[in-house]
mmCIF file of N, CA and C in Angstrom:
data_model
loop_
_atom_site.group_PDB
_atom_site.id
_atom_site.type_symbol
_atom_site.label_atom_id
_atom_site.label_comp_id
_atom_site.label_asym_id
_atom_site.label_seq_id
_atom_site.Cartn_x
_atom_site.Cartn_y
_atom_site.Cartn_z
ATOM 1 N N UNK A 1 -5.902 6.643 -24.781
ATOM 2 C CA UNK A 1 -6.618 7.166 -23.632
ATOM 3 C C UNK A 1 -6.711 6.084 -22.554
ATOM 4 N N UNK A 2 -6.916 6.538 -21.322
ATOM 5 C CA UNK A 2 -6.905 5.602 -20.204
ATOM 6 C C UNK A 2 -8.045 4.585 -20.299
ATOM 7 N N UNK A 3 -9.189 4.968 -20.854
ATOM 8 C CA UNK A 3 -10.308 4.035 -20.914
ATOM 9 C C UNK A 3 -10.194 3.038 -22.060
ATOM 10 N N UNK A 4 -9.214 3.192 -22.924
ATOM 11 C CA UNK A 4 -9.044 2.297 -24.055
ATOM 12 C C UNK A 4 -8.219 1.088 -23.624
ATOM 13 N N UNK A 5 -8.911 0.048 -23.191
ATOM 14 C CA UNK A 5 -8.220 -1.150 -22.710
ATOM 15 C C UNK A 5 -8.467 -2.346 -23.626
ATOM 16 N N UNK A 6 -8.951 -2.085 -24.825
ATOM 17 C CA UNK A 6 -9.208 -3.165 -25.775
ATOM 18 C C UNK A 6 -7.948 -4.000 -25.957
ATOM 19 N N UNK A 7 -8.085 -5.284 -26.039
ATOM 20 C CA UNK A 7 -9.285 -6.088 -26.247
ATOM 21 C C UNK A 7 -9.969 -6.506 -24.940
ATOM 22 N N UNK A 8 -9.566 -5.922 -23.830
ATOM 23 C CA UNK A 8 -10.149 -6.287 -22.536
ATOM 24 C C UNK A 8 -11.533 -5.677 -22.365
ATOM 25 N N UNK A 9 -12.344 -6.311 -21.513
ATOM 26 C CA UNK A 9 -13.708 -5.853 -21.285
ATOM 27 C C UNK A 9 -13.894 -5.566 -19.799
ATOM 28 N N UNK A 10 -14.356 -4.349 -19.517
ATOM 29 C CA UNK A 10 -14.597 -3.858 -18.156
ATOM 30 C C UNK A 10 -16.029 -4.179 -17.750
ATOM 31 N N UNK A 11 -16.194 -4.839 -16.613
ATOM 32 C CA UNK A 11 -17.518 -5.189 -16.074
ATOM 33 C C UNK A 11 -17.672 -4.493 -14.731
ATOM 34 N N UNK A 12 -18.558 -3.492 -14.654
ATOM 35 C CA UNK A 12 -18.710 -2.779 -13.392
ATOM 36 C C UNK A 12 -19.989 -3.118 -12.642
ATOM 37 N N UNK A 13 -20.671 -4.179 -13.057
ATOM 38 C CA UNK A 13 -21.869 -4.604 -12.343
ATOM 39 C C UNK A 13 -21.461 -5.062 -10.937
ATOM 40 N N UNK A 14 -22.291 -4.759 -9.959
ATOM 41 C CA UNK A 14 -21.996 -5.188 -8.593
ATOM 42 C C UNK A 14 -22.146 -6.696 -8.499
ATOM 43 N N UNK A 15 -21.247 -7.314 -7.762
ATOM 44 C CA UNK A 15 -21.265 -8.761 -7.577
ATOM 45 C C UNK A 15 -20.890 -9.058 -6.132
ATOM 46 N N UNK A 16 -21.462 -10.092 -5.580
ATOM 47 C CA UNK A 16 -21.165 -10.459 -4.193
ATOM 48 C C UNK A 16 -20.350 -11.740 -4.149
ATOM 49 N N UNK A 17 -19.449 -11.901 -5.105
ATOM 50 C CA UNK A 17 -18.632 -13.106 -5.174
ATOM 51 C C UNK A 17 -17.505 -13.078 -4.143
ATOM 52 N N UNK A 18 -17.068 -14.254 -3.759
ATOM 53 C CA UNK A 18 -15.939 -14.383 -2.839
ATOM 54 C C UNK A 18 -14.643 -14.274 -3.624
ATOM 55 N N UNK A 19 -13.638 -13.633 -3.041
ATOM 56 C CA UNK A 19 -12.370 -13.472 -3.758
ATOM 57 C C UNK A 19 -11.619 -14.793 -3.911
ATOM 58 N N UNK A 20 -11.005 -14.965 -5.064
ATOM 59 C CA UNK A 20 -10.122 -16.105 -5.324
ATOM 60 C C UNK A 20 -8.686 -15.654 -5.031
ATOM 61 N N UNK A 21 -7.798 -16.585 -4.710
ATOM 62 C CA UNK A 21 -6.414 -16.208 -4.380
ATOM 63 C C UNK A 21 -5.698 -15.408 -5.460
ATOM 64 N N UNK A 22 -6.053 -15.620 -6.741
ATOM 65 C CA UNK A 22 -5.360 -14.891 -7.804
ATOM 66 C C UNK A 22 -6.100 -13.646 -8.289
ATOM 67 N N UNK A 23 -7.227 -13.287 -7.635
ATOM 68 C CA UNK A 23 -7.883 -12.019 -7.936
ATOM 69 C C UNK A 23 -6.978 -10.885 -7.469
ATOM 70 N N UNK A 24 -7.165 -9.702 -8.038
ATOM 71 C CA UNK A 24 -6.284 -8.578 -7.743
ATOM 72 C C UNK A 24 -6.873 -7.651 -6.686
ATOM 73 N N UNK A 25 -5.976 -7.023 -5.932
ATOM 74 C CA UNK A 25 -6.374 -6.161 -4.818
ATOM 75 C C UNK A 25 -5.819 -4.765 -5.030
ATOM 76 N N UNK A 26 -6.663 -3.779 -4.807
ATOM 77 C CA UNK A 26 -6.243 -2.387 -4.830
ATOM 78 C C UNK A 26 -6.124 -1.939 -3.385
ATOM 79 N N UNK A 27 -4.910 -1.611 -2.992
ATOM 80 C CA UNK A 27 -4.609 -1.159 -1.636
ATOM 81 C C UNK A 27 -4.271 0.324 -1.709
ATOM 82 N N UNK A 28 -4.975 1.149 -0.958
ATOM 83 C CA UNK A 28 -4.727 2.582 -0.958
ATOM 84 C C UNK A 28 -4.189 3.023 0.399
ATOM 85 N N UNK A 29 -3.248 3.968 0.371
ATOM 86 C CA UNK A 29 -2.747 4.574 1.597
ATOM 87 C C UNK A 29 -3.745 5.637 2.046
ATOM 88 N N UNK A 30 -3.569 6.165 3.233
ATOM 89 C CA UNK A 30 -4.437 7.231 3.732
ATOM 90 C C UNK A 30 -4.395 8.462 2.832
ATOM 91 N N UNK A 31 -3.288 8.641 2.107
ATOM 92 C CA UNK A 31 -3.139 9.775 1.204
ATOM 93 C C UNK A 31 -3.709 9.500 -0.189
ATOM 94 N N UNK A 32 -4.269 8.320 -0.410
ATOM 95 C CA UNK A 32 -4.873 7.990 -1.695
ATOM 96 C C UNK A 32 -3.914 7.420 -2.710
ATOM 97 N N UNK A 33 -2.741 6.995 -2.271
ATOM 98 C CA UNK A 33 -1.791 6.371 -3.180
ATOM 99 C C UNK A 33 -2.088 4.880 -3.260
ATOM 100 N N UNK A 34 -1.963 4.312 -4.437
ATOM 101 C CA UNK A 34 -2.231 2.892 -4.637
ATOM 102 C C UNK A 34 -0.907 2.128 -4.585
ATOM 103 N N UNK A 35 -0.917 0.971 -3.945
ATOM 104 C CA UNK A 35 0.288 0.152 -3.866
ATOM 105 C C UNK A 35 0.373 -0.757 -5.084
ATOM 106 N N UNK A 36 1.515 -0.692 -5.753
ATOM 107 C CA UNK A 36 1.726 -1.469 -6.977
ATOM 108 C C UNK A 36 3.221 -1.657 -7.193
ATOM 109 N N UNK A 37 3.545 -2.442 -8.194
ATOM 110 C CA UNK A 37 4.928 -2.574 -8.660
ATOM 111 C C UNK A 37 4.974 -2.053 -10.085
ATOM 112 N N UNK A 38 6.128 -1.540 -10.475
ATOM 113 C CA UNK A 38 6.290 -1.037 -11.826
ATOM 114 C C UNK A 38 7.556 -1.614 -12.428
ATOM 115 N N UNK A 39 7.406 -2.119 -13.640
ATOM 116 C CA UNK A 39 8.557 -2.593 -14.403
ATOM 117 C C UNK A 39 8.399 -2.048 -15.808
ATOM 118 N N UNK A 40 9.359 -1.255 -16.235
ATOM 119 C CA UNK A 40 9.318 -0.616 -17.553
ATOM 120 C C UNK A 40 8.018 0.168 -17.744
ATOM 121 N N UNK A 41 7.582 0.862 -16.691
ATOM 122 C CA UNK A 41 6.374 1.702 -16.689
ATOM 123 C C UNK A 41 5.072 0.900 -16.772
ATOM 124 N N UNK A 42 5.136 -0.424 -16.676
ATOM 125 C CA UNK A 42 3.931 -1.254 -16.604
ATOM 126 C C UNK A 42 3.661 -1.568 -15.139
ATOM 127 N N UNK A 43 2.432 -1.373 -14.723
ATOM 128 C CA UNK A 43 2.043 -1.638 -13.341
ATOM 129 C C UNK A 43 1.627 -3.079 -13.151
ATOM 130 N N UNK A 44 1.896 -3.597 -11.959
ATOM 131 C CA UNK A 44 1.301 -4.866 -11.561
ATOM 132 C C UNK A 44 0.721 -4.666 -10.171
ATOM 133 N N UNK A 45 -0.387 -5.329 -9.938
ATOM 134 C CA UNK A 45 -1.115 -5.206 -8.681
ATOM 135 C C UNK A 45 -0.998 -6.501 -7.895
ATOM 136 N N UNK A 46 -1.083 -6.421 -6.558
ATOM 137 C CA UNK A 46 -0.983 -7.635 -5.752
ATOM 138 C C UNK A 46 -2.239 -8.498 -5.860
ATOM 139 N N UNK A 47 -2.040 -9.782 -5.675
ATOM 140 C CA UNK A 47 -3.163 -10.712 -5.640
ATOM 141 C C UNK A 47 -3.684 -10.825 -4.212
ATOM 142 N N UNK A 48 -4.838 -11.421 -4.079
ATOM 143 C CA UNK A 48 -5.402 -11.670 -2.753
ATOM 144 C C UNK A 48 -4.408 -12.481 -1.922
ATOM 145 N N UNK A 49 -3.806 -13.507 -2.526
ATOM 146 C CA UNK A 49 -2.844 -14.357 -1.810
ATOM 147 C C UNK A 49 -1.635 -13.554 -1.347
ATOM 148 N N UNK A 50 -1.128 -12.647 -2.185
ATOM 149 C CA UNK A 50 0.046 -11.856 -1.813
ATOM 150 C C UNK A 50 -0.236 -10.899 -0.667
ATOM 151 N N UNK A 51 -1.444 -10.376 -0.584
ATOM 152 C CA UNK A 51 -1.769 -9.439 0.494
ATOM 153 C C UNK A 51 -2.060 -10.160 1.801
ATOM 154 N N UNK A 52 -2.488 -11.414 1.713
ATOM 155 C CA UNK A 52 -2.887 -12.134 2.918
ATOM 156 C C UNK A 52 -4.184 -11.601 3.510
ATOM 157 N N UNK A 53 -4.935 -10.824 2.733
ATOM 158 C CA UNK A 53 -6.174 -10.213 3.218
ATOM 159 C C UNK A 53 -7.252 -11.259 3.450
ATOM 160 N N UNK A 54 -7.994 -11.059 4.511
ATOM 161 C CA UNK A 54 -9.134 -11.913 4.817
ATOM 162 C C UNK A 54 -10.318 -11.481 3.944
ATOM 163 N N UNK A 55 -11.146 -12.432 3.476
ATOM 164 C CA UNK A 55 -12.258 -12.091 2.580
ATOM 165 C C UNK A 55 -13.171 -10.979 3.117
ATOM 166 N N UNK A 56 -13.384 -10.919 4.417
ATOM 167 C CA UNK A 56 -14.285 -9.899 4.979
ATOM 168 C C UNK A 56 -13.698 -8.481 4.894
ATOM 169 N N UNK A 57 -12.403 -8.357 4.584
ATOM 170 C CA UNK A 57 -11.789 -7.025 4.446
ATOM 171 C C UNK A 57 -11.747 -6.564 2.998
ATOM 172 N N UNK A 58 -12.289 -7.377 2.085
ATOM 173 C CA UNK A 58 -12.230 -7.058 0.663
ATOM 174 C C UNK A 58 -13.611 -6.701 0.121
ATOM 175 N N UNK A 59 -13.693 -5.598 -0.604
ATOM 176 C CA UNK A 59 -14.921 -5.141 -1.247
ATOM 177 C C UNK A 59 -14.774 -5.328 -2.750
ATOM 178 N N UNK A 60 -15.650 -6.126 -3.352
ATOM 179 C CA UNK A 60 -15.609 -6.295 -4.809
ATOM 180 C C UNK A 60 -15.813 -4.942 -5.478
ATOM 181 N N UNK A 61 -14.992 -4.650 -6.494
ATOM 182 C CA UNK A 61 -15.112 -3.401 -7.237
ATOM 183 C C UNK A 61 -15.644 -3.624 -8.640
ATOM 184 N N UNK A 62 -14.946 -4.456 -9.426
ATOM 185 C CA UNK A 62 -15.280 -4.685 -10.829
ATOM 186 C C UNK A 62 -14.451 -5.850 -11.333
ATOM 187 N N UNK A 63 -14.688 -6.236 -12.569
ATOM 188 C CA UNK A 63 -13.870 -7.250 -13.228
ATOM 189 C C UNK A 63 -13.394 -6.692 -14.559
ATOM 190 N N UNK A 64 -12.223 -7.121 -14.958
ATOM 191 C CA UNK A 64 -11.732 -6.865 -16.301
ATOM 192 C C UNK A 64 -11.533 -8.242 -16.905
ATOM 193 N N UNK A 65 -12.240 -8.472 -18.004
ATOM 194 C CA UNK A 65 -12.376 -9.808 -18.563
ATOM 195 C C UNK A 65 -13.009 -10.674 -17.478
ATOM 196 N N UNK A 66 -12.349 -11.729 -17.044
ATOM 197 C CA UNK A 66 -12.951 -12.583 -16.001
ATOM 198 C C UNK A 66 -12.200 -12.476 -14.686
ATOM 199 N N UNK A 67 -11.321 -11.496 -14.560
ATOM 200 C CA UNK A 67 -10.518 -11.347 -13.344
ATOM 201 C C UNK A 67 -11.128 -10.263 -12.464
ATOM 202 N N UNK A 68 -11.407 -10.619 -11.215
ATOM 203 C CA UNK A 68 -12.035 -9.690 -10.277
ATOM 204 C C UNK A 68 -10.993 -8.812 -9.590
ATOM 205 N N UNK A 69 -11.405 -7.590 -9.288
ATOM 206 C CA UNK A 69 -10.589 -6.610 -8.581
ATOM 207 C C UNK A 69 -11.321 -6.236 -7.299
ATOM 208 N N UNK A 70 -10.590 -6.190 -6.203
ATOM 209 C CA UNK A 70 -11.160 -5.906 -4.891
ATOM 210 C C UNK A 70 -10.466 -4.717 -4.250
ATOM 211 N N UNK A 71 -11.202 -3.996 -3.415
ATOM 212 C CA UNK A 71 -10.660 -2.912 -2.614
ATOM 213 C C UNK A 71 -10.396 -3.457 -1.225
ATOM 214 N N UNK A 72 -9.203 -3.230 -0.719
ATOM 215 C CA UNK A 72 -8.875 -3.646 0.643
ATOM 216 C C UNK A 72 -9.332 -2.558 1.592
ATOM 217 N N UNK A 73 -10.202 -2.908 2.505
ATOM 218 C CA UNK A 73 -10.669 -1.986 3.538
ATOM 219 C C UNK A 73 -9.743 -2.130 4.738
ATOM 220 N N UNK A 74 -8.819 -1.220 4.873
ATOM 221 C CA UNK A 74 -7.864 -1.284 5.985
ATOM 222 C C UNK A 74 -6.442 -1.193 5.479
ATOM 223 N N UNK A 75 -5.520 -1.467 6.372
ATOM 224 C CA UNK A 75 -4.098 -1.363 6.060
ATOM 225 C C UNK A 75 -3.626 -2.527 5.200
ATOM 226 N N UNK A 76 -2.734 -2.235 4.292
ATOM 227 C CA UNK A 76 -2.146 -3.250 3.439
ATOM 228 C C UNK A 76 -0.676 -3.370 3.811
ATOM 229 N N UNK A 77 -0.255 -4.539 4.191
ATOM 230 C CA UNK A 77 1.128 -4.748 4.624
ATOM 231 C C UNK A 77 1.891 -5.566 3.585
ATOM 232 N N UNK A 78 2.223 -4.920 2.474
ATOM 233 C CA UNK A 78 3.030 -5.591 1.452
ATOM 234 C C UNK A 78 4.491 -5.251 1.709
ATOM 235 N N UNK A 79 5.373 -6.234 1.665
ATOM 236 C CA UNK A 79 6.783 -5.961 1.957
ATOM 237 C C UNK A 79 7.451 -5.093 0.894
ATOM 238 N N UNK A 80 8.149 -4.026 1.339
ATOM 239 C CA UNK A 80 8.884 -3.156 0.415
ATOM 240 C C UNK A 80 9.915 -3.938 -0.385
ATOM 241 N N UNK A 81 10.464 -4.981 0.237
ATOM 242 C CA UNK A 81 11.517 -5.770 -0.415
ATOM 243 C C UNK A 81 11.029 -6.415 -1.706
ATOM 244 N N UNK A 82 9.745 -6.620 -1.853
ATOM 245 C CA UNK A 82 9.199 -7.231 -3.060
ATOM 246 C C UNK A 82 8.905 -6.206 -4.147
ATOM 247 N N UNK A 83 9.268 -4.948 -3.917
ATOM 248 C CA UNK A 83 9.083 -3.918 -4.930
ATOM 249 C C UNK A 83 7.763 -3.184 -4.886
ATOM 250 N N UNK A 84 6.919 -3.462 -3.895
ATOM 251 C CA UNK A 84 5.638 -2.763 -3.785
ATOM 252 C C UNK A 84 5.919 -1.344 -3.301
ATOM 253 N N UNK A 85 5.275 -0.385 -3.934
ATOM 254 C CA UNK A 85 5.465 1.002 -3.527
ATOM 255 C C UNK A 85 4.195 1.790 -3.786
ATOM 256 N N UNK A 86 3.997 2.887 -3.058
ATOM 257 C CA UNK A 86 2.814 3.717 -3.284
ATOM 258 C C UNK A 86 2.986 4.588 -4.524
ATOM 259 N N UNK A 87 1.925 4.665 -5.327
ATOM 260 C CA UNK A 87 1.906 5.495 -6.527
ATOM 261 C C UNK A 87 0.832 6.565 -6.364
ATOM 262 N N UNK A 88 1.242 7.805 -6.447
ATOM 263 C CA UNK A 88 0.293 8.915 -6.415
ATOM 264 C C UNK A 88 -0.368 9.025 -7.791
ATOM 265 N N UNK A 89 -1.387 9.858 -7.880
ATOM 266 C CA UNK A 89 -2.040 10.080 -9.171
ATOM 267 C C UNK A 89 -1.031 10.595 -10.193
ATOM 268 N N UNK A 90 -0.154 11.493 -9.762
ATOM 269 C CA UNK A 90 0.864 12.020 -10.669
ATOM 270 C C UNK A 90 1.809 10.944 -11.163
ATOM 271 N N UNK A 91 2.234 10.055 -10.257
ATOM 272 C CA UNK A 91 3.127 8.965 -10.652
ATOM 273 C C UNK A 91 2.427 7.996 -11.592
ATOM 274 N N UNK A 92 1.144 7.777 -11.405
ATOM 275 C CA UNK A 92 0.395 6.885 -12.292
ATOM 276 C C UNK A 92 0.332 7.433 -13.717
ATOM 277 N N UNK A 93 0.342 8.738 -13.843
ATOM 278 C CA UNK A 93 0.261 9.349 -15.177
ATOM 279 C C UNK A 93 1.488 9.049 -16.027
ATOM 280 N N UNK A 94 2.565 8.632 -15.388
ATOM 281 C CA UNK A 94 3.785 8.306 -16.125
ATOM 282 C C UNK A 94 3.865 6.825 -16.488
ATOM 283 N N UNK A 95 2.815 6.067 -16.168
ATOM 284 C CA UNK A 95 2.803 4.626 -16.454
ATOM 285 C C UNK A 95 2.114 4.360 -17.789
ATOM 286 N N UNK A 96 2.357 3.165 -18.314
ATOM 287 C CA UNK A 96 1.748 2.745 -19.573
ATOM 288 C C UNK A 96 0.239 2.588 -19.380
ATOM 289 N N UNK A 97 -0.529 3.139 -20.301
ATOM 290 C CA UNK A 97 -1.992 3.045 -20.228
ATOM 291 C C UNK A 97 -2.438 1.656 -20.676
ATOM 292 N N UNK A 98 -2.669 0.793 -19.711
ATOM 293 C CA UNK A 98 -3.165 -0.558 -19.976
ATOM 294 C C UNK A 98 -4.235 -0.884 -18.950
ATOM 295 N N UNK A 99 -4.641 -2.152 -18.879
ATOM 296 C CA UNK A 99 -5.740 -2.502 -17.974
ATOM 297 C C UNK A 99 -5.384 -2.297 -16.504
ATOM 298 N N UNK A 100 -4.116 -2.423 -16.111
ATOM 299 C CA UNK A 100 -3.729 -2.198 -14.710
ATOM 300 C C UNK A 100 -3.855 -0.724 -14.351
ATOM 301 N N UNK A 101 -3.454 0.155 -15.243
ATOM 302 C CA UNK A 101 -3.599 1.595 -14.986
ATOM 303 C C UNK A 101 -5.076 1.968 -14.961
ATOM 304 N N UNK A 102 -5.862 1.418 -15.873
ATOM 305 C CA UNK A 102 -7.305 1.651 -15.867
ATOM 306 C C UNK A 102 -7.898 1.201 -14.535
ATOM 307 N N UNK A 103 -7.493 0.029 -14.044
ATOM 308 C CA UNK A 103 -8.001 -0.487 -12.771
ATOM 309 C C UNK A 103 -7.659 0.465 -11.624
ATOM 310 N N UNK A 104 -6.446 1.004 -11.621
ATOM 311 C CA UNK A 104 -6.043 1.946 -10.568
ATOM 312 C C UNK A 104 -6.908 3.201 -10.595
ATOM 313 N N UNK A 105 -7.179 3.720 -11.788
ATOM 314 C CA UNK A 105 -7.999 4.924 -11.924
ATOM 315 C C UNK A 105 -9.439 4.667 -11.489
ATOM 316 N N UNK A 106 -10.025 3.578 -11.965
ATOM 317 C CA UNK A 106 -11.408 3.253 -11.603
ATOM 318 C C UNK A 106 -11.521 2.965 -10.106
ATOM 319 N N UNK A 107 -10.578 2.222 -9.567
ATOM 320 C CA UNK A 107 -10.595 1.895 -8.138
ATOM 321 C C UNK A 107 -10.381 3.138 -7.294
ATOM 322 N N UNK A 108 -9.548 4.067 -7.760
ATOM 323 C CA UNK A 108 -9.331 5.307 -7.025
ATOM 324 C C UNK A 108 -10.614 6.092 -6.867
ATOM 325 N N UNK A 109 -11.416 6.146 -7.913
ATOM 326 C CA UNK A 109 -12.703 6.836 -7.837
ATOM 327 C C UNK A 109 -13.624 6.165 -6.830
ATOM 328 N N UNK A 110 -13.680 4.837 -6.857
ATOM 329 C CA UNK A 110 -14.533 4.111 -5.912
ATOM 330 C C UNK A 110 -14.001 4.235 -4.486
ATOM 331 N N UNK A 111 -12.681 4.186 -4.306
ATOM 332 C CA UNK A 111 -12.085 4.343 -2.969
ATOM 333 C C UNK A 111 -12.483 5.699 -2.377
ATOM 334 N N UNK A 112 -12.360 6.768 -3.183
ATOM 335 C CA UNK A 112 -12.731 8.099 -2.696
ATOM 336 C C UNK A 112 -14.222 8.159 -2.368
ATOM 337 N N UNK A 113 -15.061 7.514 -3.193
ATOM 338 C CA UNK A 113 -16.496 7.530 -2.942
ATOM 339 C C UNK A 113 -16.827 6.806 -1.631
ATOM 340 N N UNK A 114 -16.271 5.616 -1.418
ATOM 341 C CA UNK A 114 -16.527 4.899 -0.164
ATOM 342 C C UNK A 114 -16.001 5.689 1.032
ATOM 343 N N UNK A 115 -14.818 6.310 0.881
ATOM 344 C CA UNK A 115 -14.232 7.070 1.984
ATOM 345 C C UNK A 115 -15.075 8.291 2.330
ATOM 346 N N UNK A 116 -15.647 8.968 1.327
ATOM 347 C CA UNK A 116 -16.374 10.211 1.552
ATOM 348 C C UNK A 116 -17.869 10.038 1.763
ATOM 349 N N UNK A 117 -18.385 8.849 1.537
ATOM 350 C CA UNK A 117 -19.822 8.606 1.664
ATOM 351 C C UNK A 117 -20.049 7.708 2.874
ATOM 352 N N UNK A 118 -19.930 8.299 4.045
ATOM 353 C CA UNK A 118 -20.014 7.504 5.269
ATOM 354 C C UNK A 118 -21.204 7.849 6.148
ATOM 355 N N UNK A 119 -21.775 9.046 5.965
ATOM 356 C CA UNK A 119 -22.872 9.486 6.825
ATOM 357 C C UNK A 119 -24.052 9.970 5.994
ATOM 358 N N UNK A 120 -25.243 9.723 6.497
ATOM 359 C CA UNK A 120 -26.483 10.081 5.812
ATOM 360 C C UNK A 120 -26.611 11.605 5.711
ATOM 361 N N UNK A 121 -26.967 12.080 4.526
ATOM 362 C CA UNK A 121 -27.181 13.502 4.314
ATOM 363 C C UNK A 121 -28.492 13.995 4.903
ATOM 364 N N UNK A 122 -29.388 13.073 5.261
ATOM 365 C CA UNK A 122 -30.679 13.475 5.837
ATOM 366 C C UNK A 122 -30.648 13.502 7.367
ATOM 367 N N UNK A 123 -30.137 12.436 7.973
ATOM 368 C CA UNK A 123 -30.200 12.345 9.437
ATOM 369 C C UNK A 123 -28.835 12.258 10.113
ATOM 370 N N UNK A 124 -27.783 12.066 9.352
ATOM 371 C CA UNK A 124 -26.434 12.036 9.926
ATOM 372 C C UNK A 124 -25.976 10.688 10.456
ATOM 373 N N UNK A 125 -26.819 9.658 10.354
ATOM 374 C CA UNK A 125 -26.433 8.327 10.848
ATOM 375 C C UNK A 125 -25.365 7.717 9.938
ATOM 376 N N UNK A 126 -24.621 6.780 10.495
ATOM 377 C CA UNK A 126 -23.607 6.081 9.705
ATOM 378 C C UNK A 126 -24.289 5.232 8.635
ATOM 379 N N UNK A 127 -23.774 5.310 7.406
ATOM 380 C CA UNK A 127 -24.328 4.539 6.294
ATOM 381 C C UNK A 127 -23.768 3.129 6.274
ATOM 382 N N UNK A 128 -24.502 2.233 5.632
ATOM 383 C CA UNK A 128 -24.070 0.856 5.435
ATOM 384 C C UNK A 128 -24.074 0.560 3.936
ATOM 385 N N UNK A 129 -23.257 -0.402 3.527
ATOM 386 C CA UNK A 129 -23.251 -0.812 2.129
ATOM 387 C C UNK A 129 -24.536 -1.566 1.826
ATOM 388 N N UNK A 130 -25.124 -1.251 0.682
ATOM 389 C CA UNK A 130 -26.323 -1.939 0.230
ATOM 390 C C UNK A 130 -26.004 -3.408 -0.011
ATOM 391 N N UNK A 131 -26.982 -4.256 0.198
ATOM 392 C CA UNK A 131 -26.799 -5.683 -0.056
ATOM 393 C C UNK A 131 -27.243 -6.072 -1.470
ATOM 394 N N UNK A 132 -27.784 -5.114 -2.229
ATOM 395 C CA UNK A 132 -28.303 -5.439 -3.552
ATOM 396 C C UNK A 132 -27.644 -4.672 -4.694
ATOM 397 N N UNK A 133 -26.980 -3.557 -4.404
ATOM 398 C CA UNK A 133 -26.368 -2.748 -5.447
ATOM 399 C C UNK A 133 -25.208 -1.957 -4.873
ATOM 400 N N UNK A 134 -24.442 -1.295 -5.749
ATOM 401 C CA UNK A 134 -23.355 -0.443 -5.262
ATOM 402 C C UNK A 134 -23.990 0.855 -4.795
ATOM 403 N N UNK A 135 -24.297 0.913 -3.533
ATOM 404 C CA UNK A 135 -24.935 2.089 -2.937
ATOM 405 C C UNK A 135 -24.684 2.059 -1.439
ATOM 406 N N UNK A 136 -24.845 3.229 -0.835
ATOM 407 C CA UNK A 136 -24.780 3.330 0.611
ATOM 408 C C UNK A 136 -26.193 3.662 1.082
ATOM 409 N N UNK A 137 -26.659 2.969 2.103
ATOM 410 C CA UNK A 137 -28.015 3.173 2.595
ATOM 411 C C UNK A 137 -27.980 3.511 4.084
ATOM 412 N N UNK A 138 -28.989 4.253 4.498
ATOM 413 C CA UNK A 138 -29.096 4.663 5.894
ATOM 414 C C UNK A 138 -30.014 3.698 6.631
ATOM 415 N N UNK A 139 -29.493 3.007 7.656
ATOM 416 C CA UNK A 139 -30.341 2.085 8.415
ATOM 417 C C UNK A 139 -31.340 2.823 9.318
ATOM 418 N N UNK A 140 -31.098 4.104 9.593
ATOM 419 C CA UNK A 140 -31.963 4.856 10.489
ATOM 420 C C UNK A 140 -33.190 5.433 9.773
ATOM 421 N N UNK A 141 -32.965 6.098 8.613
ATOM 422 C CA UNK A 141 -34.096 6.748 7.946
ATOM 423 C C UNK A 141 -34.428 6.156 6.580
ATOM 424 N N UNK A 142 -33.609 5.207 6.097
ATOM 425 C CA UNK A 142 -33.894 4.553 4.833
ATOM 426 C C UNK A 142 -33.400 5.298 3.600
ATOM 427 N N UNK A 143 -32.765 6.426 3.797
ATOM 428 C CA UNK A 143 -32.256 7.205 2.649
ATOM 429 C C UNK A 143 -31.207 6.404 1.893
#
């Protein structure tokens, strides 16, 4: 099953750590496809260094073992020549179920949540990311 990543350990506690160059980045297209490389049906994800992303464009998502995974907020410009390609949910289902596939699935859920949770359900104001937990808060009404 996709959640069976033993012996690896998934840590989903919110953390405000700064990304390291070798931490992994989940880059999603507007259509919800994740950018990755595949070799023999095993996925690999780009590192912070490979994406060239600035720390302020990265949102911490979770860690697997001691390696942090970040969501890139914005466009990801990975060169096609290096084998990076977009993977749809259907294409991911044909990959080997390991920690990289688990990361893509978990990050996809969080990407959709951040994308769809932008406005307050009470007053309609734009939401902001909480500074203390994984939540969206309304600066206008406090919801």
